[in-house]
Coordinates of N, CA and C in Angstrom, one line a residue:
M1 N 14.9 16.2 16.6 CA 15.8 16.5 15.2 C 15.4 17.9 14.6
T2 N 16.4 18.4 14.0 CA 16.3 19.4 13.0 C 15.3 19.5 11.6
P3 N 15.0 21.0 11.4 CA 14.2 21.4 11.0 C 14.5 20.6 9.4
E4 N 16.0 21.5 8.9 CA 16.5 20.7 7.4 C 16.0 18.7 7.5
L5 N 16.4 18.6 8.4 CA 16.0 17.0 7.7 C 14.9 17.1 8.2
L6 N 13.7 17.5 8.9 CA 12.2 16.9 8.8 C 11.9 17.3 7.0
A7 N 12.7 18.5 6.5 CA 12.4 18.7 5.7 C 12.0 17.8 4.4
A8 N 14.2 16.9 4.4 CA 14.5 16.2 3.7 C 13.6 15.0 3.4
R9 N 13.5 14.6 4.6 CA 12.3 12.7 4.4 C 11.2 12.9 4.7
R10 N 11.0 14.7 4.2 CA 9.0 14.7 3.7 C 9.6 14.6 2.6
I11 N 10.1 15.3 2.0 CA 10.6 15.3 -0.2 C 10.9 13.6 0.3
V12 N 11.3 12.7 0.4 CA 11.5 11.2 0.6 C 10.0 10.9 0.8
R13 N 9.6 11.0 1.1 CA 7.7 10.9 1.5 C 7.5 10.9 0.5
R14 N 7.4 12.2 -0.1 CA 6.6 13.0 -1.3 C 7.1 11.4 -2.2
G15 N 8.7 11.4 -2.3 CA 9.2 10.3 -3.8 C 8.1 9.1 -3.7
Q16 N 8.6 8.5 -2.1 CA 7.6 7.8 -2.5 C 6.6 7.0 -3.1
V17 N 5.3 7.9 -2.5 CA 4.4 8.0 -2.8 C 3.5 7.9 -4.4
L18 N 4.5 9.2 -5.6 CA 5.0 9.6 -6.3 C 4.9 8.8 -6.9
T19 N 6.4 7.5 -6.7 CA 6.8 6.2 -7.9 C 5.8 5.5 -7.6
V20 N 5.3 5.2 -6.6 CA 3.9 3.9 -6.7 C 2.6 4.4 -7.5
L21 N 2.9 5.4 -7.6 CA 1.9 5.9 -8.5 C 2.1 5.9 -9.4
G22 N 3.1 6.8 -10.1 CA 3.8 5.9 -11.4 C 3.8 4.4 -12.0
L23 N 4.6 4.3 -10.9 CA 4.8 2.5 -11.5 C 3.5 1.4 -11.3
L24 N 2.4 2.0 -10.9 CA 0.9 1.5 -11.1 C 0.2 2.1 -12.7
A25 N 0.2 3.7 -12.2 CA -0.1 3.6 -13.5 C 0.6 3.3 -15.4
A26 N 2.0 3.3 -15.1 CA 2.4 2.3 -16.0 C 1.8 0.8 -16.2
A27 N 1.6 0.0 -15.1 CA 1.8 -0.9 -15.0 C 0.0 -0.7 -15.9
A28 N -0.8 0.1 -16.0 CA -1.6 0.2 -16.6 C -2.2 0.2 -18.2
V29 N -1.3 1.3 -17.9 CA -0.9 1.5 -19.5 C -0.3 0.0 -20.1
Y30 N -0.5 -0.4 -19.6 CA 0.4 -2.0 -20.4 C -0.6 -2.9 -20.4
V31 N -1.1 -2.7 -19.7 CA -2.4 -3.9 -20.0 C -3.3 -3.5 -20.9
I32 N -3.5 -1.5 -20.5 CA -4.1 -1.5 -21.9 C -3.9 -1.9 -23.5
A33 N -1.5 -1.4 -23.2 CA -1.8 -1.8 -24.7 C -1.5 -3.5 -25.3
I34 N -1.6 -4.1 -24.1 CA -1.1 -5.9 -24.4 C -2.8 -5.6 -24.4
Y35 N -4.0 -5.6 -24.8 CA -4.5 -6.1 -24.9 C -6.5 -6.1 -24.9
F36 N -6.5 -4.0 -25.5 CA -7.0 -2.8 -25.8 C -6.1 -2.3 -26.4
T37 N -5.6 -2.3 -27.1 CA -5.6 -1.4 -28.1 C -5.0 -3.0 -29.5
P38 N -4.9 -2.0 -31.2 CA -5.2 -2.7 -32.1 C -4.0 -3.4 -32.9
V39 N -3.6 -4.4 -32.6 CA -2.0 -5.0 -33.0 C -1.8 -4.5 -34.6
E40 N -1.3 -4.1 -34.8 CA 0.1 -2.6 -36.2 C 0.0 -3.7 -37.5
V41 N -1.0 -3.3 -38.5 CA -0.4 -4.4 -39.4 C 0.9 -4.7 -40.1
R42 N 2.0 -4.2 -40.9 CA 2.8 -4.5 -41.5 C 3.9 -5.2 -39.8
Q43 N 3.7 -4.2 -38.8 CA 5.0 -4.9 -37.9 C 4.6 -6.0 -36.6
G44 N 2.7 -6.2 -37.0 CA 2.7 -7.1 -35.7 C 3.0 -6.8 -34.1
P45 N 2.3 -7.6 -33.6 CA 2.8 -7.7 -31.8 C 4.3 -7.1 -31.3
A46 N 5.0 -7.1 -32.4 CA 6.3 -7.0 -31.7 C 6.0 -4.8 -31.8
Q47 N 5.1 -4.3 -32.6 CA 5.0 -2.9 -31.9 C 4.6 -2.8 -30.5
K48 N 4.1 -2.8 -30.1 CA 3.4 -3.3 -28.9 C 4.5 -2.5 -27.4
I49 N 5.6 -3.2 -28.2 CA 6.9 -2.6 -27.3 C 7.0 -1.7 -27.9
F50 N 6.2 -0.2 -28.7 CA 6.8 1.5 -28.9 C 6.1 1.8 -27.3
Y51 N 4.3 0.7 -27.4 CA 4.2 1.6 -25.3 C 4.6 1.6 -24.5
V52 N 6.3 1.1 -24.0 CA 7.2 0.7 -23.2 C 8.2 1.9 -24.3
H53 N 8.8 1.7 -25.2 CA 10.0 2.0 -26.0 C 9.7 4.0 -25.7
A54 N 8.7 4.6 -26.9 CA 8.4 6.4 -26.6 C 8.1 6.9 -24.6
P55 N 7.3 6.2 -24.4 CA 7.5 6.9 -23.5 C 8.4 6.8 -22.2
A56 N 9.1 5.8 -22.4 CA 11.2 6.6 -21.6 C 11.8 7.2 -22.0
A57 N 11.8 7.0 -23.5 CA 12.8 8.2 -24.5 C 12.2 9.3 -23.9
W58 N 10.5 9.1 -23.7 CA 10.1 10.7 -24.0 C 10.7 11.2 -22.0
G59 N 10.9 10.9 -20.7 CA 11.9 10.6 -20.1 C 12.7 10.4 -19.7
A60 N 13.7 10.2 -20.5 CA 14.9 10.3 -21.0 C 15.2 11.5 -21.2
L61 N 14.2 12.4 -22.0 CA 14.5 13.6 -22.9 C 14.4 14.7 -21.8
V62 N 13.3 14.1 -21.4 CA 12.8 15.3 -20.1 C 13.9 15.1 -19.1
A63 N 13.9 14.3 -18.5 CA 15.6 13.7 -17.6 C 16.2 15.0 -17.8
C64 N 16.8 14.5 -19.5 CA 17.6 15.4 -19.4 C 18.2 17.0 -19.5
A65 N 16.5 17.7 -20.3 CA 16.5 18.6 -20.2 C 16.1 19.3 -19.2
V66 N 16.2 18.6 -18.1 CA 16.2 19.2 -16.7 C 17.3 19.3 -16.2
V67 N 18.1 18.1 -16.4 CA 19.8 18.6 -15.4 C 19.8 19.7 -16.1
G68 N 20.3 20.3 -17.7 CA 20.4 21.2 -18.1 C 19.9 22.5 -17.7
L69 N 19.1 22.9 -17.7 CA 17.8 24.2 -17.1 C 18.1 24.2 -15.9
V70 N 18.2 23.3 -15.4 CA 18.6 23.5 -13.6 C 19.5 24.1 -13.6
S71 N 20.8 23.5 -14.7 CA 22.3 23.4 -14.2 C 22.3 25.3 -14.6
I72 N 22.1 25.3 -15.5 CA 22.2 26.4 -15.9 C 21.3 27.5 -14.7
L73 N 20.4 27.4 -13.9 CA 20.4 28.0 -12.3 C 21.1 28.0 -12.1
Y74 N 21.6 26.9 -11.6 CA 22.6 27.4 -10.9 C 24.1 28.0 -11.5
L75 N 24.5 28.1 -11.9 CA 26.0 28.9 -12.3 C 25.9 30.5 -12.5
W76 N 23.8 30.8 -12.2 CA 23.8 31.5 -12.6 C 23.3 32.1 -9.9
L77 N 22.5 31.2 -9.6 CA 22.5 31.1 -8.2 C 23.1 30.8 -7.5
H78 N 24.2 30.0 -7.6 CA 24.6 29.1 -6.6 C 24.6 28.5 -5.3
D79 N 23.2 27.6 -5.8 CA 22.5 27.3 -5.1 C 22.3 25.2 -4.7
E80 N 22.9 25.5 -3.6 CA 23.5 23.8 -3.7 C 22.2 22.4 -4.3
R81 N 21.0 23.3 -3.5 CA 20.1 22.5 -3.6 C 19.8 22.3 -5.3
L82 N 20.0 23.3 -6.6 CA 19.8 22.7 -7.7 C 21.2 22.4 -8.5
D83 N 22.2 21.6 -8.1 CA 23.2 21.0 -7.8 C 22.8 19.4 -7.4
L84 N 21.9 18.6 -6.7 CA 22.0 18.6 -6.1 C 19.9 17.4 -6.4
F85 N 19.3 18.8 -7.3 CA 18.3 18.6 -7.8 C 19.5 18.1 -9.0
A86 N 19.5 18.9 -9.8 CA 19.5 18.0 -11.5 C 20.9 17.3 -11.4
A87 N 22.0 16.5 -10.5 CA 22.2 15.2 -10.0 C 21.1 14.5 -10.1
S88 N 19.9 14.6 -9.7 CA 18.8 13.1 -9.3 C 17.9 13.1 -10.7
S89 N 18.1 14.0 -11.4 CA 17.4 14.2 -12.9 C 18.4 12.8 -13.8
A90 N 20.0 13.5 -13.3 CA 21.0 12.8 -14.3 C 20.8 11.1 -13.8
E91 N 20.9 11.0 -12.4 CA 20.4 10.0 -12.2 C 19.5 8.7 -13.5
V92 N 18.1 9.9 -12.9 CA 16.9 9.1 -13.7 C 16.7 9.6 -15.1
G93 N 17.8 10.5 -15.9 CA 18.1 9.6 -16.9 C 18.4 9.4 -17.7
I94 N 19.9 8.6 -17.3 CA 20.1 6.9 -17.3 C 19.5 5.9 -17.6
A95 N 18.7 6.1 -16.2 CA 18.6 4.9 -15.9 C 16.8 4.8 -17.3
F96 N 15.9 5.9 -17.7 CA 15.5 5.5 -18.8 C 15.6 5.4 -20.2
S97 N 17.1 5.9 -19.6 CA 17.8 5.7 -21.2 C 18.0 4.2 -21.5
L98 N 18.7 3.6 -20.6 CA 18.9 1.3 -20.2 C 17.6 1.5 -21.1
V99 N 16.4 2.1 -20.6 CA 15.3 1.0 -20.9 C 14.4 1.8 -21.9
M100 N 15.2 3.0 -22.8 CA 15.2 3.1 -24.5 C 15.4 2.5 -24.7
L101 N 17.1 2.3 -24.6 CA 18.4 1.6 -25.3 C 18.3 0.2 -25.0
T102 N 17.1 -0.4 -24.3 CA 17.0 -1.6 -24.5 C 15.3 -2.1 -25.5
T103 N 14.6 -1.4 -25.3 CA 13.6 -2.3 -26.2 C 14.1 -1.5 -27.3
G104 N 14.5 -0.7 -27.8 CA 14.5 -0.5 -29.3 C 14.7 -1.1 -30.2
P105 N 16.8 -2.1 -29.4 CA 17.1 -2.8 -30.3 C 15.8 -3.5 -30.5
I106 N 15.5 -4.3 -29.8 CA 14.0 -5.5 -29.6 C 13.6 -5.3 -30.6
W107 N 12.8 -4.1 -30.2 CA 11.6 -3.5 -31.1 C 12.3 -4.2 -33.1
G108 N 13.4 -3.0 -33.3 CA 14.1 -2.9 -34.2 C 14.9 -4.2 -35.1
K109 N 14.8 -5.4 -34.2 CA 15.2 -5.9 -34.9 C 14.4 -7.2 -35.3
T110 N 13.1 -7.2 -34.7 CA 11.7 -7.2 -35.1 C 11.3 -6.5 -36.3
V111 N 12.0 -5.1 -36.2 CA 10.9 -4.3 -37.7 C 11.9 -4.2 -38.9
W112 N 13.4 -4.3 -38.4 CA 14.7 -4.0 -39.7 C 15.2 -4.3 -40.0
G113 N 15.0 -5.6 -39.1 CA 16.0 -7.3 -39.4 C 17.3 -7.0 -38.5
T114 N 17.7 -5.6 -37.6 CA 18.9 -5.7 -36.8 C 18.8 -5.1 -35.0
W115 N 20.1 -5.4 -34.5 CA 19.4 -5.3 -33.4 C 19.8 -3.9 -33.0
W116 N 20.8 -3.3 -34.4 CA 21.9 -2.2 -33.6 C 22.0 -1.4 -35.5
T117 N 21.6 -0.1 -35.8 CA 22.5 0.7 -37.0 C 23.0 2.0 -36.4
W118 N 24.1 2.8 -37.0 CA 24.6 3.4 -36.6 C 23.5 4.5 -37.0
D119 N 22.2 4.6 -36.6 CA 21.1 5.5 -37.9 C 21.2 7.6 -36.8
A120 N 20.9 7.9 -37.4 CA 21.4 9.3 -36.2 C 21.1 9.3 -35.3
R121 N 19.6 9.0 -35.7 CA 18.7 9.3 -33.9 C 19.5 8.6 -33.2
L122 N 19.7 7.3 -33.5 CA 20.4 6.1 -32.7 C 21.6 6.4 -31.9
T123 N 22.2 7.4 -32.7 CA 23.3 7.5 -33.0 C 23.5 8.7 -31.0
L124 N 23.1 9.7 -31.6 CA 22.9 10.7 -30.7 C 22.1 10.3 -29.4
T125 N 21.7 9.3 -29.4 CA 20.9 8.8 -28.0 C 21.4 8.6 -27.0
L126 N 22.1 7.4 -28.3 CA 24.0 7.1 -27.3 C 24.5 8.0 -27.0
F127 N 24.5 8.6 -27.1 CA 26.2 9.8 -27.2 C 25.7 10.6 -26.0
L128 N 24.1 11.4 -26.3 CA 23.3 11.4 -24.5 C 22.9 10.3 -23.7
F129 N 23.5 9.8 -23.5 CA 23.9 8.3 -22.5 C 25.3 8.5 -21.9
V130 N 26.3 8.4 -23.3 CA 27.4 7.9 -22.6 C 27.7 9.3 -21.8
L131 N 27.3 11.0 -22.6 CA 27.4 12.6 -22.2 C 27.8 11.9 -20.2
F132 N 26.0 11.8 -20.2 CA 25.2 11.3 -19.2 C 26.1 10.3 -17.7
V133 N 26.8 9.3 -18.2 CA 27.0 9.1 -17.4 C 28.6 9.6 -16.9
G134 N 29.3 9.6 -18.2 CA 30.2 10.8 -17.8 C 30.0 12.2 -17.3
Y135 N 29.1 12.5 -16.7 CA 28.2 13.3 -16.1 C 28.9 12.5 -14.7
L136 N 27.8 10.9 -14.5 CA 28.1 11.1 -13.5 C 28.9 10.5 -13.0
A137 N 30.0 10.0 -13.5 CA 31.9 9.4 -13.7 C 32.5 10.4 -12.6
L138 N 31.9 12.3 -13.4 CA 32.3 13.2 -13.2 C 32.5 13.8 -11.6
R139 N 31.2 13.6 -11.1 CA 30.6 14.1 -9.5 C 31.0 13.2 -9.3
A140 N 31.8 11.4 -8.9 CA 32.3 10.1 -8.6 C 34.1 11.2 -8.3
A141 N 33.9 12.2 -9.0 CA 35.6 11.6 -9.4 C 35.5 13.4 -9.1
V142 N 35.5 14.3 -8.8 CA 35.8 15.7 -8.2 C 35.3 15.3 -6.3
Q143 N 36.4 15.5 -5.7 CA 35.8 15.7 -4.2 C 35.7 17.4 -3.4
D144 N 36.1 18.5 -4.2 CA 35.6 19.5 -4.0 C 34.6 20.1 -4.0
H145 N 32.8 20.2 -3.5 CA 31.2 20.3 -3.8 C 31.5 21.8 -4.7
G146 N 32.2 22.0 -5.0 CA 31.8 24.2 -5.6 C 32.0 23.4 -6.8
E147 N 33.2 22.8 -7.5 CA 34.2 22.9 -8.3 C 33.1 21.5 -9.3
R148 N 33.4 20.3 -8.0 CA 32.2 19.4 -9.0 C 30.4 19.9 -8.8
A149 N 30.8 20.7 -8.9 CA 29.1 21.1 -9.2 C 29.2 22.1 -10.4
R150 N 30.6 22.7 -10.3 CA 30.9 23.8 -12.0 C 30.4 23.3 -13.2
F151 N 32.0 22.2 -12.9 CA 31.6 21.0 -13.7 C 30.6 20.1 -14.6
S152 N 29.9 20.2 -13.9 CA 28.9 19.2 -14.0 C 28.1 20.0 -14.7
A153 N 27.6 21.1 -14.0 CA 26.6 21.9 -14.5 C 27.3 22.2 -15.9
V154 N 28.4 22.6 -16.6 CA 28.8 22.3 -17.7 C 28.7 21.2 -19.1
V155 N 29.0 20.2 -18.1 CA 28.5 18.4 -19.0 C 26.6 18.7 -18.9
G156 N 25.9 19.3 -17.9 CA 24.9 19.5 -18.4 C 24.2 19.6 -19.0
I157 N 24.6 21.1 -19.2 CA 24.2 21.9 -20.3 C 24.3 21.4 -21.8
M158 N 25.6 20.7 -22.5 CA 26.0 20.0 -22.9 C 24.7 19.0 -24.2
G159 N 24.2 18.8 -22.5 CA 23.4 17.2 -22.8 C 22.3 18.5 -23.0
L160 N 21.8 19.2 -22.7 CA 20.4 20.0 -22.7 C 20.1 20.8 -24.8
V161 N 22.0 21.1 -24.9 CA 22.0 21.4 -25.8 C 21.6 20.1 -27.4
L162 N 22.1 18.4 -26.8 CA 22.2 18.3 -27.5 C 20.1 17.6 -28.2
V163 N 19.5 18.3 -26.8 CA 18.2 16.9 -26.7 C 17.6 17.5 -28.0
P164 N 17.3 19.0 -27.3 CA 16.8 19.3 -29.4 C 16.8 18.2 -30.9
F165 N 18.3 17.9 -30.9 CA 18.9 17.4 -31.7 C 18.5 16.2 -32.3
I166 N 18.1 15.2 -31.6 CA 17.1 14.7 -30.9 C 16.6 13.5 -31.2
H167 N 15.5 15.0 -31.6 CA 14.1 15.2 -31.9 C 14.0 15.3 -33.6
L168 N 14.9 16.5 -33.7 CA 14.9 16.5 -35.4 C 15.4 15.6 -36.4
S169 N 16.2 14.8 -35.3 CA 16.9 13.9 -36.6 C 16.7 13.8 -37.3
V170 N 15.6 13.2 -37.0 CA 14.7 12.5 -38.2 C 13.9 13.6 -39.5
Y171 N 14.4 14.9 -39.1 CA 14.5 16.0 -40.0 C 15.9 16.3 -40.9
L172 N 16.1 16.0 -40.0 CA 17.9 16.8 -40.5 C 18.3 15.7 -41.3
F173 N 18.9 14.5 -41.5 CA 19.4 13.5 -42.0 C 18.6 12.3 -42.9
R174 N 18.6 10.9 -43.3 CA 18.4 10.5 -43.5 C 18.4 9.1 -42.0
T175 N 16.9 8.9 -42.3 CA 17.6 7.7 -40.6 C 16.2 6.8 -41.2
L176 N 16.5 5.6 -40.1 CA 15.4 4.4 -39.7 C 13.9 4.5 -39.2
H177 N 14.5 5.5 -38.2 CA 13.4 6.0 -37.1 C 12.2 7.1 -38.7
P178 N 11.0 6.5 -38.6 CA 10.1 7.2 -38.9 C 10.0 8.9 -38.1
Q179 N 9.1 9.2 -38.8 CA 8.6 11.2 -38.7 C 7.8 10.6 -37.7
P180 N 8.3 12.4 -36.2 CA 7.1 12.1 -35.5 C 5.9 11.7 -35.4
V181 N 5.3 10.7 -35.0 CA 3.5 10.7 -34.8 C 2.7 11.6 -34.1
L182 N 3.1 12.6 -32.4 CA 3.3 13.0 -31.7 C 3.6 14.3 -32.2
L183 N 4.1 14.2 -31.7 CA 4.8 16.0 -32.0 C 6.1 16.5 -32.8
K184 N 4.4 16.9 -33.2 CA 5.0 17.0 -34.7 C 3.1 18.6 -35.3
P185 N 3.6 19.7 -35.9 CA 3.3 20.7 -36.0 C 1.4 20.1 -36.4
S186 N 1.2 19.3 -37.7 CA -0.2 18.8 -38.3 C -0.8 18.0 -36.5
A187 N -1.5 17.4 -37.3 CA -2.4 16.3 -35.4 C -1.4 15.1 -36.1
P188 N -2.3 14.6 -35.0 CA -1.4 13.2 -35.2 C -2.0 11.9 -35.3
S189 N -0.4 11.5 -35.9 CA -1.1 10.6 -37.2 C -0.7 9.4 -36.7
M190 N -2.1 8.3 -35.7 CA -1.6 7.6 -35.1 C -4.0 7.1 -35.3
P191 N -4.3 5.5 -34.9 CA -5.2 5.5 -34.4 C -5.4 6.2 -32.6
P192 N -7.3 6.2 -33.0 CA -7.4 6.6 -31.4 C -7.0 5.8 -29.9
E193 N -6.9 4.8 -30.2 CA -6.6 3.9 -29.9 C -4.8 4.0 -28.7
M194 N -3.9 4.0 -30.3 CA -3.2 3.6 -30.0 C -2.8 4.9 -29.9
L195 N -3.3 6.5 -29.8 CA -2.8 7.9 -29.9 C -3.1 8.1 -27.9
R196 N -4.5 7.3 -27.2 CA -4.5 6.9 -26.3 C -3.9 6.4 -25.3
A197 N -3.1 5.2 -25.9 CA -3.0 4.3 -25.2 C -0.3 5.1 -25.1
L198 N -0.5 5.5 -26.1 CA 0.7 6.2 -26.1 C 0.7 7.8 -25.3
L199 N -0.1 8.1 -25.0 CA -0.5 9.9 -24.0 C -0.5 9.0 -22.2
S200 N -0.8 8.4 -22.6 CA -1.3 7.8 -20.8 C 0.2 7.3 -20.7
G201 N 0.4 6.2 -21.3 CA 2.7 6.0 -20.8 C 3.3 7.1 -20.8
M202 N 3.1 8.5 -21.7 CA 4.1 10.1 -21.5 C 2.9 10.1 -20.1
A203 N 1.4 10.0 -19.9 CA 2.0 11.1 -18.8 C 2.0 10.0 -17.4
A204 N 2.6 8.5 -17.5 CA 2.8 7.7 -16.5 C 4.5 7.6 -15.8
F205 N 5.2 8.1 -17.3 CA 6.8 8.2 -17.3 C 6.6 9.3 -16.6
T206 N 5.6 10.4 -16.8 CA 5.9 11.9 -16.7 C 5.5 12.0 -14.7
V207 N 4.4 11.1 -14.0 CA 5.1 10.9 -13.2 C 6.2 9.9 -12.6
L208 N 6.3 9.3 -12.9 CA 7.2 8.1 -12.7 C 8.8 8.7 -12.8
Y209 N 8.5 9.7 -13.1 CA 9.6 10.4 -12.9 C 10.2 11.2 -12.7
I210 N 9.0 12.8 -11.9 CA 9.0 13.0 -11.1 C 9.3 12.3 -9.4
G211 N 8.7 11.5 -9.5 CA 8.3 10.4 -8.1 C 10.2 10.3 -8.1
F212 N 10.8 9.9 -9.0 CA 11.8 8.9 -9.3 C 13.0 10.3 -8.5
V213 N 13.0 10.6 -9.2 CA 13.5 12.6 -9.1 C 13.5 13.6 -7.6
V214 N 12.4 13.2 -7.6 CA 12.0 13.9 -5.6 C 12.6 12.7 -4.6
L215 N 12.1 11.6 -5.3 CA 12.7 10.8 -4.2 C 14.0 10.6 -4.1
R216 N 14.9 11.0 -4.9 CA 16.1 10.9 -5.3 C 16.7 12.2 -4.5
Y217 N 16.2 13.1 -4.9 CA 16.5 14.3 -4.3 C 17.0 14.3 -2.9
G218 N 15.4 13.8 -2.3 CA 15.2 14.0 -0.3 C 16.6 13.0 0.2
L219 N 16.9 12.2 -0.7 CA 17.9 11.0 -0.7 C 19.4 12.0 -0.8
A220 N 19.4 12.8 -1.2 CA 21.0 13.4 -1.5 C 21.0 13.9 -0.4
R221 N 19.4 15.3 -0.4 CA 19.5 15.7 1.3 C 19.6 15.3 2.4
L222 N 18.8 14.0 2.7 CA 19.5 13.7 4.3 C 21.0 13.0 3.8
D223 N 21.2 12.3 2.7 CA 23.5 12.1 3.1 C 24.0 13.5 3.5
N224 N 23.6 14.6 2.3 CA 23.8 15.8 2.6 C 24.1 16.3 4.3
L225 N 22.9 16.3 4.7 CA 22.6 16.0 6.0 C 23.4 15.4 7.0
R226 N 23.4 14.5 6.8 CA 24.5 13.6 7.7 C 26.0 13.4 7.5
E227 N 26.1 13.8 6.4 CA 28.0 13.9 5.9 C 27.7 15.3 6.8
G228 N 27.2 16.5 6.9 CA 27.5 17.4 7.6 C 27.5 17.6 9.0
A229 N 26.8 16.7 9.7 CA 26.5 16.4 11.0 C 28.1 15.4 11.9
G230 N 28.2 15.0 10.4 CA 29.6 13.9 11.7 C 30.6 14.5 11.0
D231 N 30.7 16.0 9.5 CA 32.0 16.8 10.3 C 32.1 17.3 11.2
A232 N 31.2 18.2 11.9 CA 30.5 18.7 13.0 C 31.1 17.7 14.0
V233 N 31.1 16.8 14.2 CA 31.3 15.9 15.3 C 32.7 16.2 14.8

């Protein structure tokens, strides 16, 4: 067994451990959110979807930002491992975006009375999701490794540019979304119990993101090694 194969398998094992830890942490957060946080006065029990929606949105935006940053590094260093890591982060970002785009309309139907509206943040988020679906479609369509990595990097950087606009959209446009309660210059505008649950959820999704990305990256490394071994034969 080659050192590269051993290293890839170690990466997979680390990803599996981190993923399990992240899933357990997320489950614990949701128990806390359901049973140990107060019910919001105006929104009622539906507001508890917030503890899934907001951490999923955090994870999705972090994942997409990482794709862009790692893509910049790839264009500079031309290291295939960076391309694989960016692609792994993109896949995780799409998964988290699906959670965000599913829980958001469920919450919105209860609070706003509609499943969907072309709100600035919703529209930009949907555009980011479609952009990264296109990112994966591009990778599947281009067979040459070098061209695939370069083209994908450009799309990843486009997604990175979009991320701050999504966060700032509530300031730049009239939108149904409330202004940030946490990531803002002033102190968080939440009761302590809700704030602790939110921060715990964001921490859990961060661990889950790292676990998913490390696991997917390790699997991608294994696939490349096996493909290289098959070509050698």
